[in-house]
Amino acid sequence: MIDKKKIAILTTVANFELYKKTATIFPENIDKIVIDGTTGLYGLNSIDFMFQKLKNKKYEWIIMVDEDVFFYDSNIVFDLIDHMDKNDYQICGVRDGGVIKHRFHNPEAINTFFSIINLKKLAKEYNFDLVKGHQKFIPEIYNNKDYSFLKYNYDIRSLKEPYYCFYFWALLNNFKILYLDTINPVKDDQTGNIILDVNGNKIAFHSWYARAYQVYEDQTIRIDSFLNEFQIQAASLNMTNVIVFKKRFFNWKKRLLGIIKKSIKK
C-alpha cells in the first residue's frame, strides 16, 4: 500500500460553502489541498498551477476531485491507487464522452471532476507549452480503438474542454490511462453519476453543478438532498487544516491579456 504521506487530495474550489461540507467525507489521513478557483482559475490553468506548486513536494499521487463529489467509502480510493501503482497506470478517471448521458464529448479525455494522477512520474515530462499544443484533433490517438461498448453518444473530434490537451499529451507520451466505469442516471436523478472502481465498487457520487449551489434554487434544493442523504448537511470543515493556494489577481491578469491580444490583432 502506498504511504499516505505521499498522497494528497486536491480540489479547485469554486464554491467554498459546498466544499466545507463534502470535504468532511473525503479520504482520511491525507493532506487536503485547495486551489482557489473563485477568481476564474480552473481547468487547464488549474492543472498547470498544481504542477507549479506541487512538482517538488513530497507527493507522488494526487486525487483531483471537485467539491460536488460525495465519497461513499474513503478507503476504496487507496485500493485504486495501489492497483494503479502495481499495473503502471499514471492517470485514471471517467471518460468525458460515451458513459454519462449529458457528456457526449471526447471519449479519450477524462472529465476532471474525479481523477487520480501519478504526479511524480508526470512531472518529469510535464511542460505547459507542450501540453497546450495538443489541444487539437490527433488521429493517431483514436487508431484501432473500439468504442462499441460505450452506451451514450461521443465525439472523437470534440475539444469541448480546454484541458483535454493534458490527456492527449499524456497518451502520446506513453502514459497509461485507466478509464473508470460510471453509473448514470442514478435512480431518479438524470444528471448525477456514480464513479466505480475496477471491481465495480462505488467510490463516490458526483452531483454536478457545484457553482449553482446557493445561487440557483433548483440546483440548491437538489444538492441539499444529497447533503442530507450523505448526512453532511450540518457539517463544516475546519479550513485551518487545509493547504490553500491562491493566484492573486488571476482574473484581472487574464482579462488584461485578452485586451492586449485583441489590440494586437487590430
Tab-separated table of C-alpha atoms in Angstrom:
chain	number	residue	atom	x	y	z
A	1	MET	CA	0.000	0.000	0.000
A	2	ILE	CA	1.228	3.496	-0.901
A	3	ASP	CA	2.382	5.652	2.005
A	4	LYS	CA	-0.488	8.088	2.656
A	5	LYS	CA	2.016	10.865	3.292
A	6	LYS	CA	2.725	10.706	-0.438
A	7	ILE	CA	-0.940	11.151	-1.358
A	8	ALA	CA	-2.955	14.371	-1.356
A	9	ILE	CA	-6.496	15.229	-2.413
A	10	LEU	CA	-6.764	18.461	-4.374
A	11	THR	CA	-9.857	20.480	-5.208
A	12	THR	CA	-10.097	23.577	-7.344
A	13	VAL	CA	-12.878	25.222	-5.378
A	14	ALA	CA	-15.476	27.478	-6.928
A	15	ASN	CA	-17.941	27.052	-4.044
A	16	PHE	CA	-16.340	27.032	-0.602
A	17	GLU	CA	-19.673	26.623	1.170
A	18	LEU	CA	-20.196	23.273	-0.529
A	19	TYR	CA	-16.552	22.239	-0.172
A	20	LYS	CA	-16.634	22.684	3.615
A	21	LYS	CA	-19.407	20.084	3.745
A	22	THR	CA	-18.329	17.451	1.209
A	23	ALA	CA	-14.648	17.569	2.226
A	24	THR	CA	-15.632	16.180	5.631
A	25	ILE	CA	-16.124	12.789	3.935
A	26	PHE	CA	-13.060	12.952	1.697
A	27	PRO	CA	-10.459	10.165	2.078
A	28	GLU	CA	-8.914	10.362	5.542
A	29	ASN	CA	-5.368	10.791	6.810
A	30	ILE	CA	-4.059	12.535	3.700
A	31	ASP	CA	-3.393	16.207	3.049
A	32	LYS	CA	-6.255	18.287	1.711
A	33	ILE	CA	-5.194	20.921	-0.813
A	34	VAL	CA	-7.337	23.656	-2.314
A	35	ILE	CA	-6.707	25.830	-5.338
A	36	ASP	CA	-8.888	28.908	-5.020
A	37	GLY	CA	-10.966	28.913	-8.191
A	38	THR	CA	-13.239	31.806	-7.259
A	39	THR	CA	-11.260	34.223	-9.452
A	40	GLY	CA	-11.608	32.109	-12.583
A	41	LEU	CA	-8.633	29.829	-12.044
A	42	TYR	CA	-9.826	26.401	-13.135
A	43	GLY	CA	-9.434	23.788	-15.863
A	44	LEU	CA	-6.095	23.724	-17.685
A	45	ASN	CA	-4.753	26.724	-15.764
A	46	SER	CA	-5.539	24.969	-12.506
A	47	ILE	CA	-3.744	21.818	-13.663
A	48	ASP	CA	-0.684	23.887	-14.561
A	49	PHE	CA	-0.819	25.723	-11.212
A	50	MET	CA	-0.957	22.339	-9.465
A	51	PHE	CA	2.254	21.244	-11.187
A	52	GLN	CA	3.916	24.553	-10.329
A	53	LYS	CA	3.059	24.249	-6.657
A	54	LEU	CA	3.491	20.511	-6.069
A	55	LYS	CA	6.081	19.126	-8.507
A	56	ASN	CA	8.931	19.382	-5.993
A	57	LYS	CA	6.898	18.440	-2.938
A	58	LYS	CA	6.599	15.085	-1.179
A	59	TYR	CA	3.502	13.961	-3.058
A	60	GLU	CA	3.591	11.079	-5.502
A	61	TRP	CA	-0.146	10.691	-6.078
A	62	ILE	CA	-2.787	13.419	-6.370
A	63	ILE	CA	-6.522	12.759	-6.181
A	64	MET	CA	-8.166	15.559	-8.163
A	65	VAL	CA	-11.784	15.945	-7.147
A	66	ASP	CA	-14.472	18.624	-7.383
A	67	GLU	CA	-16.370	19.916	-4.369
A	68	ASP	CA	-19.604	18.317	-5.617
A	69	VAL	CA	-18.213	14.791	-5.190
A	70	PHE	CA	-19.551	12.726	-2.276
A	71	PHE	CA	-17.405	9.764	-1.207
A	72	TYR	CA	-19.147	6.549	-0.143
A	73	ASP	CA	-16.115	4.778	1.322
A	74	SER	CA	-12.950	6.817	1.511
A	75	ASN	CA	-10.731	3.744	1.806
A	76	ILE	CA	-11.646	2.377	-1.636
A	77	VAL	CA	-9.679	5.121	-3.345
A	78	PHE	CA	-6.471	3.903	-1.686
A	79	ASP	CA	-7.031	0.416	-3.098
A	80	LEU	CA	-7.475	2.036	-6.514
A	81	ILE	CA	-4.164	3.894	-6.193
A	82	ASP	CA	-2.484	0.656	-5.177
A	83	HIS	CA	-3.957	-1.019	-8.277
A	84	MET	CA	-2.678	1.817	-10.465
A	85	ASP	CA	0.780	1.573	-8.956
A	86	LYS	CA	1.028	-2.190	-9.419
A	87	ASN	CA	-0.258	-2.061	-13.006
A	88	ASP	CA	1.710	1.009	-14.094
A	89	TYR	CA	-1.205	3.407	-14.657
A	90	GLN	CA	-0.368	7.095	-14.307
A	91	ILE	CA	-3.877	8.547	-14.691
A	92	CYS	CA	-7.392	7.343	-14.018
A	93	GLY	CA	-10.824	8.864	-14.315
A	94	VAL	CA	-14.159	8.853	-16.153
A	95	ARG	CA	-14.392	9.475	-19.895
A	96	ASP	CA	-15.990	12.757	-20.977
A	97	GLY	CA	-17.870	11.024	-23.751
A	98	GLY	CA	-19.938	7.880	-24.042
A	99	VAL	CA	-20.537	6.973	-20.386
A	100	ILE	CA	-22.572	9.892	-18.999
A	101	LYS	CA	-25.701	10.821	-20.924
A	102	HIS	CA	-25.195	14.574	-20.783
A	103	ARG	CA	-21.428	14.379	-21.503
A	104	PHE	CA	-21.268	13.361	-25.161
A	105	HIS	CA	-17.814	14.740	-25.889
A	106	ASN	CA	-14.363	13.165	-26.242
A	107	PRO	CA	-14.078	9.535	-25.066
A	108	GLU	CA	-10.274	9.633	-24.734
A	109	ALA	CA	-10.279	12.646	-22.404
A	110	ILE	CA	-11.197	12.498	-18.740
A	111	ASN	CA	-13.551	14.915	-17.056
A	112	THR	CA	-11.671	16.423	-14.123
A	113	PHE	CA	-14.489	16.056	-11.580
A	114	PHE	CA	-12.563	12.967	-10.435
A	115	SER	CA	-9.105	11.912	-11.497
A	116	ILE	CA	-6.046	10.350	-9.913
A	117	ILE	CA	-2.612	11.139	-11.310
A	118	ASN	CA	0.900	9.959	-10.555
A	119	LEU	CA	2.300	13.437	-10.089
A	120	LYS	CA	5.850	12.216	-9.585
A	121	LYS	CA	6.046	10.466	-12.970
A	122	LEU	CA	4.059	13.025	-14.943
A	123	ALA	CA	6.045	15.969	-13.569
A	124	LYS	CA	9.258	14.584	-15.072
A	125	GLU	CA	7.883	15.164	-18.575
A	126	TYR	CA	5.333	17.919	-17.983
A	127	ASN	CA	5.754	21.146	-19.952
A	128	PHE	CA	2.853	23.564	-20.142
A	129	ASP	CA	3.650	24.867	-23.623
A	130	LEU	CA	3.968	21.334	-24.993
A	131	VAL	CA	0.717	20.298	-23.330
A	132	LYS	CA	-1.185	23.264	-24.804
A	133	GLY	CA	-0.010	22.281	-28.273
A	134	HIS	CA	-2.079	19.089	-28.056
A	135	GLN	CA	-5.465	20.828	-27.972
A	136	LYS	CA	-6.439	19.584	-31.426
A	137	PHE	CA	-7.750	16.501	-33.166
A	138	ILE	CA	-4.888	13.982	-33.321
A	139	PRO	CA	-5.953	10.944	-35.420
A	140	GLU	CA	-3.352	8.547	-34.016
A	141	ILE	CA	-4.969	8.738	-30.584
A	142	TYR	CA	-8.058	7.013	-31.964
A	143	ASN	CA	-6.429	4.445	-34.249
A	144	ASN	CA	-7.519	0.875	-33.542
A	145	LYS	CA	-9.822	1.975	-30.725
A	146	ASP	CA	-13.149	0.192	-30.282
A	147	TYR	CA	-15.860	2.365	-28.749
A	148	SER	CA	-18.752	-0.031	-29.376
A	149	PHE	CA	-19.103	-0.676	-25.626
A	150	LEU	CA	-19.967	2.957	-24.903
A	151	LYS	CA	-23.674	3.329	-24.155
A	152	TYR	CA	-24.082	7.048	-24.849
A	153	ASN	CA	-23.042	9.417	-27.627
A	154	TYR	CA	-19.489	10.654	-28.010
A	155	ASP	CA	-17.397	12.697	-30.460
A	156	ILE	CA	-13.734	11.892	-31.084
A	157	ARG	CA	-13.277	15.329	-32.631
A	158	SER	CA	-14.628	17.158	-29.615
A	159	LEU	CA	-12.421	19.772	-27.973
A	160	LYS	CA	-15.180	20.788	-25.578
A	161	GLU	CA	-12.880	21.374	-22.593
A	162	PRO	CA	-9.590	23.287	-22.906
A	163	TYR	CA	-7.911	20.799	-20.548
A	164	TYR	CA	-8.351	17.864	-22.970
A	165	CYS	CA	-4.848	18.612	-24.238
A	166	PHE	CA	-3.388	17.381	-20.949
A	167	TYR	CA	-4.802	13.903	-21.512
A	168	PHE	CA	-3.930	13.884	-25.222
A	169	TRP	CA	-0.367	14.856	-24.305
A	170	ALA	CA	-0.238	12.077	-21.705
A	171	LEU	CA	-1.471	9.454	-24.171
A	172	LEU	CA	1.060	10.456	-26.811
A	173	ASN	CA	3.850	10.356	-24.242
A	174	ASN	CA	3.033	6.740	-23.373
A	175	PHE	CA	1.443	7.430	-20.017
A	176	LYS	CA	-1.234	4.829	-19.281
A	177	ILE	CA	-4.789	5.909	-18.517
A	178	LEU	CA	-7.187	3.704	-16.570
A	179	TYR	CA	-10.727	4.586	-17.635
A	180	LEU	CA	-13.230	4.034	-14.841
A	181	ASP	CA	-16.821	2.954	-15.345
A	182	THR	CA	-19.692	5.014	-14.009
A	183	ILE	CA	-23.425	4.780	-13.386
A	184	ASN	CA	-25.710	7.424	-14.906
A	185	PRO	CA	-28.519	8.201	-14.330
A	186	VAL	CA	-28.682	7.468	-10.603
A	187	LYS	CA	-32.183	6.437	-9.547
A	188	ASP	CA	-34.467	9.352	-10.478
A	189	ASP	CA	-31.634	11.825	-10.902
A	190	GLN	CA	-30.722	12.114	-14.582
A	191	THR	CA	-27.625	14.262	-14.069
A	192	GLY	CA	-25.560	12.731	-11.278
A	193	ASN	CA	-23.212	9.813	-11.733
A	194	ILE	CA	-21.563	7.212	-9.513
A	195	ILE	CA	-17.837	6.577	-10.016
A	196	LEU	CA	-16.867	2.904	-9.852
A	197	ASP	CA	-13.505	1.282	-9.198
A	198	VAL	CA	-12.060	-1.592	-11.247
A	199	ASN	CA	-14.065	-4.112	-9.208
A	200	GLY	CA	-17.360	-2.271	-9.599
A	201	ASN	CA	-17.315	-0.822	-6.075
A	202	LYS	CA	-18.867	2.609	-5.569
A	203	ILE	CA	-16.154	5.209	-4.936
A	204	ALA	CA	-18.205	8.391	-4.974
A	205	PHE	CA	-21.288	10.176	-6.269
A	206	HIS	CA	-20.890	13.290	-8.421
A	207	SER	CA	-23.823	15.692	-8.343
A	208	TRP	CA	-22.545	18.268	-10.901
A	209	TYR	CA	-23.415	21.997	-10.748
A	210	ALA	CA	-21.301	22.989	-7.745
A	211	ARG	CA	-21.210	26.583	-8.998
A	212	ALA	CA	-25.002	26.708	-8.909
A	213	TYR	CA	-25.237	25.726	-5.242
A	214	GLN	CA	-26.856	28.528	-3.226
A	215	VAL	CA	-27.078	30.555	-6.436
A	216	TYR	CA	-29.955	28.848	-8.279
A	217	GLU	CA	-32.845	27.481	-6.263
A	218	ASP	CA	-33.438	24.291	-8.263
A	219	GLN	CA	-29.827	23.090	-8.019
A	220	THR	CA	-29.559	24.189	-4.381
A	221	ILE	CA	-32.592	22.066	-3.465
A	222	ARG	CA	-31.202	19.173	-5.493
A	223	ILE	CA	-27.712	19.271	-3.953
A	224	ASP	CA	-29.158	19.792	-0.474
A	225	SER	CA	-30.989	16.500	-0.919
A	226	PHE	CA	-27.644	14.763	-1.489
A	227	LEU	CA	-26.098	16.510	1.507
A	228	ASN	CA	-28.963	15.115	3.582
A	229	GLU	CA	-28.573	11.673	2.050
A	230	PHE	CA	-24.885	11.606	2.990
A	231	GLN	CA	-25.720	13.148	6.384
A	232	ILE	CA	-23.391	16.143	5.988
A	233	GLN	CA	-25.902	18.986	5.699
A	234	ALA	CA	-24.743	20.433	9.019
A	235	ALA	CA	-21.060	19.535	8.545
A	236	SER	CA	-18.377	22.186	8.260
A	237	LEU	CA	-14.688	21.545	7.666
A	238	ASN	CA	-12.110	23.471	9.654
A	239	MET	CA	-10.197	25.222	6.864
A	240	THR	CA	-7.156	25.746	9.082
A	241	ASN	CA	-6.318	22.104	8.318
A	242	VAL	CA	-6.376	22.689	4.550
A	243	ILE	CA	-3.479	23.845	2.379
A	244	VAL	CA	-4.833	26.691	0.224
A	245	PHE	CA	-3.117	28.035	-2.879
A	246	LYS	CA	-4.243	31.309	-4.431
A	247	LYS	CA	-3.100	33.025	-7.589
A	248	ARG	CA	-3.608	36.666	-6.822
A	249	PHE	CA	-5.219	38.841	-9.476
A	250	PHE	CA	-5.569	35.854	-11.840
A	251	ASN	CA	-8.875	37.027	-13.296
A	252	TRP	CA	-7.563	40.593	-13.742
A	253	LYS	CA	-4.411	39.375	-15.472
A	254	LYS	CA	-6.451	37.074	-17.727
A	255	ARG	CA	-8.672	39.954	-18.816
A	256	LEU	CA	-5.676	42.214	-19.399
A	257	LEU	CA	-4.028	39.547	-21.563
A	258	GLY	CA	-7.233	39.242	-23.581
A	259	ILE	CA	-7.322	43.001	-24.152
A	260	ILE	CA	-3.685	43.000	-25.273
A	261	LYS	CA	-4.295	40.129	-27.726
A	262	LYS	CA	-7.310	41.943	-29.215
A	263	SER	CA	-5.330	45.156	-29.634
A	264	ILE	CA	-2.525	43.278	-31.427
A	265	LYS	CA	-4.995	41.769	-33.912
A	266	LYS	CA	-6.395	45.193	-34.840
